[in-house]
PDB file of C-alpha atoms in Angstrom:
ATOM      1  CA  UNK G 271       2.660  -7.883 -17.726  1.00 91.00           C
ATOM      2  CA  UNK G 272       2.525  -4.952 -15.666  1.00 91.00           C
ATOM      3  CA  UNK G 273       2.500  -1.423 -17.393  1.00 90.00           C
ATOM      4  CA  UNK G 274       4.897   0.895 -15.645  1.00 89.00           C
ATOM      5  CA  UNK G 275       4.596   4.938 -16.194  1.00 86.00           C
ATOM      6  CA  UNK G 276       7.826   6.982 -15.023  1.00 86.00           C
ATOM      7  CA  UNK G 277       6.589  10.305 -14.096  1.00 81.00           C
ATOM      8  CA  UNK G 278      10.072  11.991 -12.390  1.00 81.00           C
ATOM      9  CA  UNK G 279      11.648  14.991 -13.637  1.00 79.00           C
ATOM     10  CA  UNK G 280      14.704  14.140 -13.173  1.00 82.00           C
ATOM     11  CA  UNK G 281      16.556  12.400 -16.638  1.00 87.00           C
ATOM     12  CA  UNK G 282      18.736  10.725 -14.528  1.00 88.00           C
ATOM     13  CA  UNK G 283      16.537   9.044 -12.213  1.00 85.00           C
ATOM     14  CA  UNK G 284      14.084   8.037 -14.910  1.00 86.00           C
ATOM     15  CA  UNK G 285      17.425   6.168 -16.641  1.00 89.00           C
ATOM     16  CA  UNK G 286      18.137   4.599 -13.544  1.00 88.00           C
ATOM     17  CA  UNK G 287      14.489   3.215 -12.626  1.00 89.00           C
ATOM     18  CA  UNK G 288      14.227   2.019 -16.286  1.00 89.00           C
ATOM     19  CA  UNK G 289      17.753   0.457 -16.108  1.00 89.00           C
ATOM     20  CA  UNK G 290      16.358  -0.974 -12.727  1.00 89.00           C
ATOM     21  CA  UNK G 291      13.191  -1.965 -14.059  1.00 90.00           C
ATOM     22  CA  UNK G 292      14.341  -3.921 -17.053  1.00 88.00           C
ATOM     23  CA  UNK G 293      15.950  -6.924 -15.068  1.00 89.00           C
ATOM     24  CA  UNK G 294      12.115  -7.738 -14.286  1.00 91.00           C
ATOM     25  CA  UNK G 295      10.837  -9.196 -17.651  1.00 92.00           C
ATOM     26  CA  UNK G 296       7.218  -9.158 -16.242  1.00 93.00           C
ATOM     27  CA  UNK G 297       7.349  -5.008 -15.919  1.00 92.00           C
ATOM     28  CA  UNK G 298       7.408  -3.142 -19.329  1.00 91.00           C
ATOM     29  CA  UNK G 299       7.891   0.504 -18.992  1.00 90.00           C
ATOM     30  CA  UNK G 300       5.473   2.647 -21.197  1.00 87.00           C
ATOM     31  CA  UNK G 301       5.923   6.186 -22.818  1.00 74.00           C
ATOM     32  CA  UNK G 302       4.398   9.590 -21.547  1.00 63.00           C
ATOM     33  CA  UNK G 303       2.080   9.899 -24.334  1.00 57.00           C
ATOM     34  CA  UNK G 304      -1.930   9.756 -23.370  1.00 52.00           C
ATOM     35  CA  UNK G 305      -2.917   6.783 -24.346  1.00 55.00           C
ATOM     36  CA  UNK G 306       0.192   4.911 -22.445  1.00 57.00           C
ATOM     37  CA  UNK G 307      -0.901   6.958 -19.293  1.00 57.00           C
ATOM     38  CA  UNK G 308      -4.140   5.396 -19.396  1.00 66.00           C
ATOM     39  CA  UNK G 309      -3.163   1.912 -19.847  1.00 78.00           C
ATOM     40  CA  UNK G 310      -0.424   1.989 -17.046  1.00 83.00           C
ATOM     41  CA  UNK G 311      -0.888  -0.295 -14.055  1.00 85.00           C
ATOM     42  CA  UNK G 312       1.659   1.499 -11.688  1.00 86.00           C
ATOM     43  CA  UNK G 313       2.900   5.045 -12.074  1.00 84.00           C
ATOM     44  CA  UNK G 314       6.387   5.747 -10.168  1.00 85.00           C
ATOM     45  CA  UNK G 315       6.832   9.671  -9.323  1.00 81.00           C
ATOM     46  CA  UNK G 316       8.831  11.536  -7.083  1.00 75.00           C
ATOM     47  CA  UNK G 317       6.395  14.783  -7.158  1.00 62.00           C
ATOM     48  CA  UNK G 318       4.605  15.998  -4.285  1.00 57.00           C
ATOM     49  CA  UNK G 319       1.199  14.539  -2.975  1.00 52.00           C
ATOM     50  CA  UNK G 320      -0.495  17.598  -3.994  1.00 47.00           C
ATOM     51  CA  UNK G 321       0.447  17.295  -7.321  1.00 51.00           C
ATOM     52  CA  UNK G 322      -0.725  13.615  -7.529  1.00 53.00           C
ATOM     53  CA  UNK G 323      -4.194  14.858  -6.234  1.00 50.00           C
ATOM     54  CA  UNK G 324      -4.120  17.027  -9.274  1.00 49.00           C
ATOM     55  CA  UNK G 325      -2.978  14.027 -11.711  1.00 51.00           C
ATOM     56  CA  UNK G 326      -6.099  12.112 -10.152  1.00 52.00           C
ATOM     57  CA  UNK G 327      -8.249  15.001 -10.987  1.00 44.00           C
ATOM     58  CA  UNK G 328      -7.486  14.769 -14.759  1.00 38.00           C
ATOM     59  CA  UNK G 329      -6.631  11.366 -15.467  1.00 49.00           C
ATOM     60  CA  UNK G 330      -8.854   8.614 -16.346  1.00 44.00           C
ATOM     61  CA  UNK G 331      -6.015   6.290 -14.982  1.00 53.00           C
ATOM     62  CA  UNK G 332      -6.380   3.795 -12.436  1.00 60.00           C
ATOM     63  CA  UNK G 333      -3.081   3.045 -12.097  1.00 67.00           C
ATOM     64  CA  UNK G 334      -1.670   2.659  -8.361  1.00 73.00           C
ATOM     65  CA  UNK G 335       0.660   5.237  -7.570  1.00 74.00           C
ATOM     66  CA  UNK G 336       4.205   4.619  -6.378  1.00 77.00           C
ATOM     67  CA  UNK G 337       5.822   7.548  -4.535  1.00 72.00           C
ATOM     68  CA  UNK G 338       9.515   7.894  -4.027  1.00 76.00           C
ATOM     69  CA  UNK G 339      10.944  10.173  -1.538  1.00 72.00           C
ATOM     70  CA  UNK G 340      13.463  12.005  -0.093  1.00 54.00           C
ATOM     71  CA  UNK G 341      12.529  12.493   3.173  1.00 52.00           C
ATOM     72  CA  UNK G 342       9.535  12.146   6.039  1.00 53.00           C
ATOM     73  CA  UNK G 343       6.225  12.798   4.511  1.00 53.00           C
ATOM     74  CA  UNK G 344       3.006  13.206   5.932  1.00 52.00           C
ATOM     75  CA  UNK G 345       1.539  10.127   4.653  1.00 59.00           C
ATOM     76  CA  UNK G 346      -2.246  11.288   5.714  1.00 57.00           C
ATOM     77  CA  UNK G 347      -1.976  13.001   2.386  1.00 58.00           C
ATOM     78  CA  UNK G 348      -1.598   9.738   0.774  1.00 60.00           C
ATOM     79  CA  UNK G 349      -4.199   8.020   2.564  1.00 58.00           C
ATOM     80  CA  UNK G 350      -7.170  10.388   1.292  1.00 56.00           C
ATOM     81  CA  UNK G 351      -6.040   9.208  -2.061  1.00 56.00           C
ATOM     82  CA  UNK G 352      -8.929   6.656  -3.483  1.00 51.00           C
ATOM     83  CA  UNK G 353      -6.364   4.891  -5.836  1.00 60.00           C
ATOM     84  CA  UNK G 354      -4.206   2.085  -4.460  1.00 60.00           C
ATOM     85  CA  UNK G 355      -0.683   3.871  -3.121  1.00 75.00           C
ATOM     86  CA  UNK G 356       2.885   2.963  -1.753  1.00 81.00           C
ATOM     87  CA  UNK G 357       5.646   5.172  -0.737  1.00 81.00           C
ATOM     88  CA  UNK G 358       9.496   4.164  -0.779  1.00 82.00           C
ATOM     89  CA  UNK G 359      12.771   6.251   0.055  1.00 80.00           C
ATOM     90  CA  UNK G 360      14.525   6.738  -2.990  1.00 77.00           C
ATOM     91  CA  UNK G 361      17.328   4.639  -1.724  1.00 80.00           C
ATOM     92  CA  UNK G 362      15.498   1.614  -2.299  1.00 82.00           C
ATOM     93  CA  UNK G 363      16.799  -1.255  -3.681  1.00 85.00           C
ATOM     94  CA  UNK G 364      15.729  -2.852  -7.191  1.00 87.00           C
ATOM     95  CA  UNK G 365      14.113  -5.847  -5.264  1.00 88.00           C
ATOM     96  CA  UNK G 366      12.282  -3.611  -2.977  1.00 87.00           C
ATOM     97  CA  UNK G 367      11.018  -1.489  -5.894  1.00 89.00           C
ATOM     98  CA  UNK G 368      10.312  -4.433  -8.305  1.00 90.00           C
ATOM     99  CA  UNK G 369       8.294  -5.943  -4.966  1.00 90.00           C
ATOM    100  CA  UNK G 370       6.456  -2.965  -4.313  1.00 88.00           C
ATOM    101  CA  UNK G 371       5.095  -2.780  -8.067  1.00 90.00           C
ATOM    102  CA  UNK G 372       4.182  -6.108  -8.256  1.00 89.00           C
ATOM    103  CA  UNK G 373       2.223  -5.697  -5.014  1.00 86.00           C
ATOM    104  CA  UNK G 374       0.911  -2.137  -6.313  1.00 86.00           C
ATOM    105  CA  UNK G 375      -0.533  -3.978  -9.299  1.00 85.00           C
ATOM    106  CA  UNK G 376      -2.358  -6.733  -6.940  1.00 84.00           C
ATOM    107  CA  UNK G 377      -4.161  -3.225  -5.255  1.00 79.00           C
ATOM    108  CA  UNK G 378      -2.148  -3.487  -2.346  1.00 78.00           C
ATOM    109  CA  UNK G 379      -0.728  -0.464   0.031  1.00 77.00           C
ATOM    110  CA  UNK G 380       2.884  -0.495   0.067  1.00 81.00           C
ATOM    111  CA  UNK G 381       5.728   1.160   1.903  1.00 77.00           C
ATOM    112  CA  UNK G 382       8.476   0.653   4.426  1.00 71.00           C
ATOM    113  CA  UNK G 383       6.851   0.282   8.059  1.00 66.00           C
ATOM    114  CA  UNK G 384       8.486   3.792   9.351  1.00 64.00           C
ATOM    115  CA  UNK G 385       6.716   5.660   5.975  1.00 63.00           C
ATOM    116  CA  UNK G 386       3.222   3.645   6.205  1.00 63.00           C
ATOM    117  CA  UNK G 387       2.678   4.123  10.041  1.00 58.00           C
ATOM    118  CA  UNK G 388       4.179   7.303  11.691  1.00 54.00           C
ATOM    119  CA  UNK G 389       3.743  10.815   9.808  1.00 47.00           C
ATOM    120  CA  UNK G 390       4.964  14.028  11.132  1.00 46.00           C
ATOM    121  CA  UNK G 391       2.029  14.189  13.420  1.00 47.00           C
ATOM    122  CA  UNK G 392       2.552  10.929  15.131  1.00 47.00           C
ATOM    123  CA  UNK G 393       1.175   7.809  14.663  1.00 46.00           C
ATOM    124  CA  UNK G 394      -1.697   6.939  11.773  1.00 46.00           C
ATOM    125  CA  UNK G 395      -5.242   6.333  13.220  1.00 54.00           C
ATOM    126  CA  UNK G 396      -6.396   2.718  13.790  1.00 56.00           C
ATOM    127  CA  UNK G 397      -9.690   2.927  12.069  1.00 69.00           C
ATOM    128  CA  UNK G 398     -12.362   1.032  13.652  1.00 84.00           C
ATOM    129  CA  UNK G 399     -10.488  -1.178  15.312  1.00 88.00           C
ATOM    130  CA  UNK G 400      -9.282  -1.612  18.980  1.00 90.00           C
ATOM    131  CA  UNK G 401      -5.957  -2.292  19.630  1.00 89.00           C
ATOM    132  CA  UNK G 402      -6.276  -6.196  20.302  1.00 93.00           C
ATOM    133  CA  UNK G 403      -8.267  -6.616  17.259  1.00 93.00           C
ATOM    134  CA  UNK G 404      -5.199  -4.652  15.488  1.00 91.00           C
ATOM    135  CA  UNK G 405      -3.036  -7.213  17.167  1.00 92.00           C
ATOM    136  CA  UNK G 406      -5.097 -10.220  16.057  1.00 94.00           C
ATOM    137  CA  UNK G 407      -5.369  -8.588  12.654  1.00 93.00           C
ATOM    138  CA  UNK G 408      -1.524  -8.441  12.159  1.00 90.00           C
ATOM    139  CA  UNK G 409      -1.488 -12.279  13.487  1.00 93.00           C
ATOM    140  CA  UNK G 410      -4.130 -12.860  10.829  1.00 93.00           C
ATOM    141  CA  UNK G 411      -1.839 -11.274   7.958  1.00 91.00           C
ATOM    142  CA  UNK G 412       0.840 -13.767   8.937  1.00 90.00           C
ATOM    143  CA  UNK G 413      -1.335 -16.797   8.224  1.00 92.00           C
ATOM    144  CA  UNK G 414      -1.596 -17.879  11.995  1.00 94.00           C
ATOM    145  CA  UNK G 415      -4.853 -20.333  13.146  1.00 95.00           C
ATOM    146  CA  UNK G 416      -7.176 -19.091  16.098  1.00 95.00           C
ATOM    147  CA  UNK G 417      -5.266 -21.456  18.317  1.00 96.00           C
ATOM    148  CA  UNK G 418      -1.911 -20.169  16.914  1.00 96.00           C
ATOM    149  CA  UNK G 419      -2.651 -16.524  17.999  1.00 94.00           C
ATOM    150  CA  UNK G 420      -4.150 -17.292  21.302  1.00 95.00           C
ATOM    151  CA  UNK G 421      -0.892 -18.960  22.089  1.00 95.00           C
ATOM    152  CA  UNK G 422       0.913 -15.726  20.750  1.00 94.00           C
ATOM    153  CA  UNK G 423      -1.422 -13.227  22.938  1.00 94.00           C
ATOM    154  CA  UNK G 424      -1.662 -15.611  25.581  1.00 94.00           C
ATOM    155  CA  UNK G 425      -5.486 -15.459  25.455  1.00 94.00           C
ATOM    156  CA  UNK G 426      -8.313 -18.247  25.028  1.00 95.00           C
ATOM    157  CA  UNK G 427      -8.909 -19.514  21.564  1.00 95.00           C
ATOM    158  CA  UNK G 428     -12.766 -18.482  22.261  1.00 96.00           C
ATOM    159  CA  UNK G 429     -11.511 -14.697  22.564  1.00 95.00           C
ATOM    160  CA  UNK G 430     -10.051 -14.698  19.499  1.00 95.00           C
ATOM    161  CA  UNK G 431     -12.869 -15.959  17.924  1.00 95.00           C
ATOM    162  CA  UNK G 432     -14.635 -13.284  19.476  1.00 95.00           C
ATOM    163  CA  UNK G 433     -12.125 -10.971  18.277  1.00 95.00           C
ATOM    164  CA  UNK G 434     -12.262 -12.259  14.787  1.00 95.00           C
ATOM    165  CA  UNK G 435     -16.002 -12.070  14.381  1.00 94.00           C
ATOM    166  CA  UNK G 436     -15.844  -8.097  15.627  1.00 93.00           C
ATOM    167  CA  UNK G 437     -13.084  -7.712  12.854  1.00 93.00           C
ATOM    168  CA  UNK G 438     -15.286  -9.173  10.392  1.00 94.00           C
ATOM    169  CA  UNK G 439     -18.113  -7.018  11.300  1.00 93.00           C
ATOM    170  CA  UNK G 440     -16.411  -3.858  11.634  1.00 90.00           C
ATOM    171  CA  UNK G 441     -14.372  -4.126   8.412  1.00 89.00           C
ATOM    172  CA  UNK G 442     -17.868  -5.336   6.638  1.00 89.00           C
ATOM    173  CA  UNK G 443     -15.873  -8.634   5.469  1.00 91.00           C
ATOM    174  CA  UNK G 444     -16.680 -12.414   5.646  1.00 93.00           C
ATOM    175  CA  UNK G 445     -13.281 -14.261   5.596  1.00 94.00           C
ATOM    176  CA  UNK G 446      -9.678 -13.803   6.661  1.00 93.00           C
ATOM    177  CA  UNK G 447      -8.491 -12.920   3.181  1.00 91.00           C
ATOM    178  CA  UNK G 448     -10.887 -10.061   3.232  1.00 90.00           C
ATOM    179  CA  UNK G 449      -9.930  -8.954   6.553  1.00 91.00           C
ATOM    180  CA  UNK G 450      -6.090  -8.839   5.746  1.00 89.00           C
ATOM    181  CA  UNK G 451      -6.570  -7.236   2.393  1.00 85.00           C
ATOM    182  CA  UNK G 452      -9.301  -4.285   4.243  1.00 85.00           C
ATOM    183  CA  UNK G 453      -6.109  -4.084   6.928  1.00 85.00           C
ATOM    184  CA  UNK G 454      -3.829  -3.493   4.280  1.00 80.00           C
ATOM    185  CA  UNK G 455      -5.966  -1.129   2.518  1.00 77.00           C
ATOM    186  CA  UNK G 456      -6.499   0.860   5.703  1.00 78.00           C
ATOM    187  CA  UNK G 457      -2.930   1.007   6.676  1.00 74.00           C
ATOM    188  CA  UNK G 458      -3.206  -1.054   9.612  1.00 79.00           C
ATOM    189  CA  UNK G 459      -1.419  -4.108   8.636  1.00 81.00           C
ATOM    190  CA  UNK G 460       2.132  -4.513   6.968  1.00 71.00           C
ATOM    191  CA  UNK G 461       3.050  -7.559   5.247  1.00 66.00           C
TER     192      UNK G 461
END
C-alpha cells in the first residue's frame, strides 16, 4: 500500500486528487496529522520549490515529493533536493498521476520530458557523462544489448563496451540496472 499525503491549499484540488486516487486500490490517501505525515510514501503538493525545501528541514518524513505546477519551473531548484521528486503539470491525466506515484514510491524521479530536461535557463547539466555516454545510457535504459546499441549508434560493439565501462566508472556502479537508476536519479535518462 502506497500512502499519499495531499499537501494542497485548494479544497477543490484536494477533493479532485482524492477522487482520482481512490480508483487505485494500492494507494491510500493519509490525513494531515503529524503521525500520518511522517508515514507518507509520497507527498503531492502545488507549493513552490522554496516552501518544499522548508518542508524538508522540519519534516522527518523521507516521502517522495510530486509537485503539480501550472507553468514552467526552474528544475534546478528541485534537483537540489536530496529526496525523490517529480514534476507534473496540473492537467495530467489520472493514469499519469497514478504512474508517477508508483514510480516515486520506488525511488525514481518522474515528470514530463519538457519539465525534467529543460528549464528557463536552458538544458540541464549532463553530469559527469559525455554526450555519447548519455546516448548509450539512454539505450541501456530501454533494455538494449551491446550489439543492438552498436547498431543503433552505428559504431562497433567494442566501442559500446568501452562506453558502458566508462559509464560504470563515472557513476560508481557495477551493472546496467544501477547505471540506469543513477541516470534516472541524476535526471539524465527518462523512461
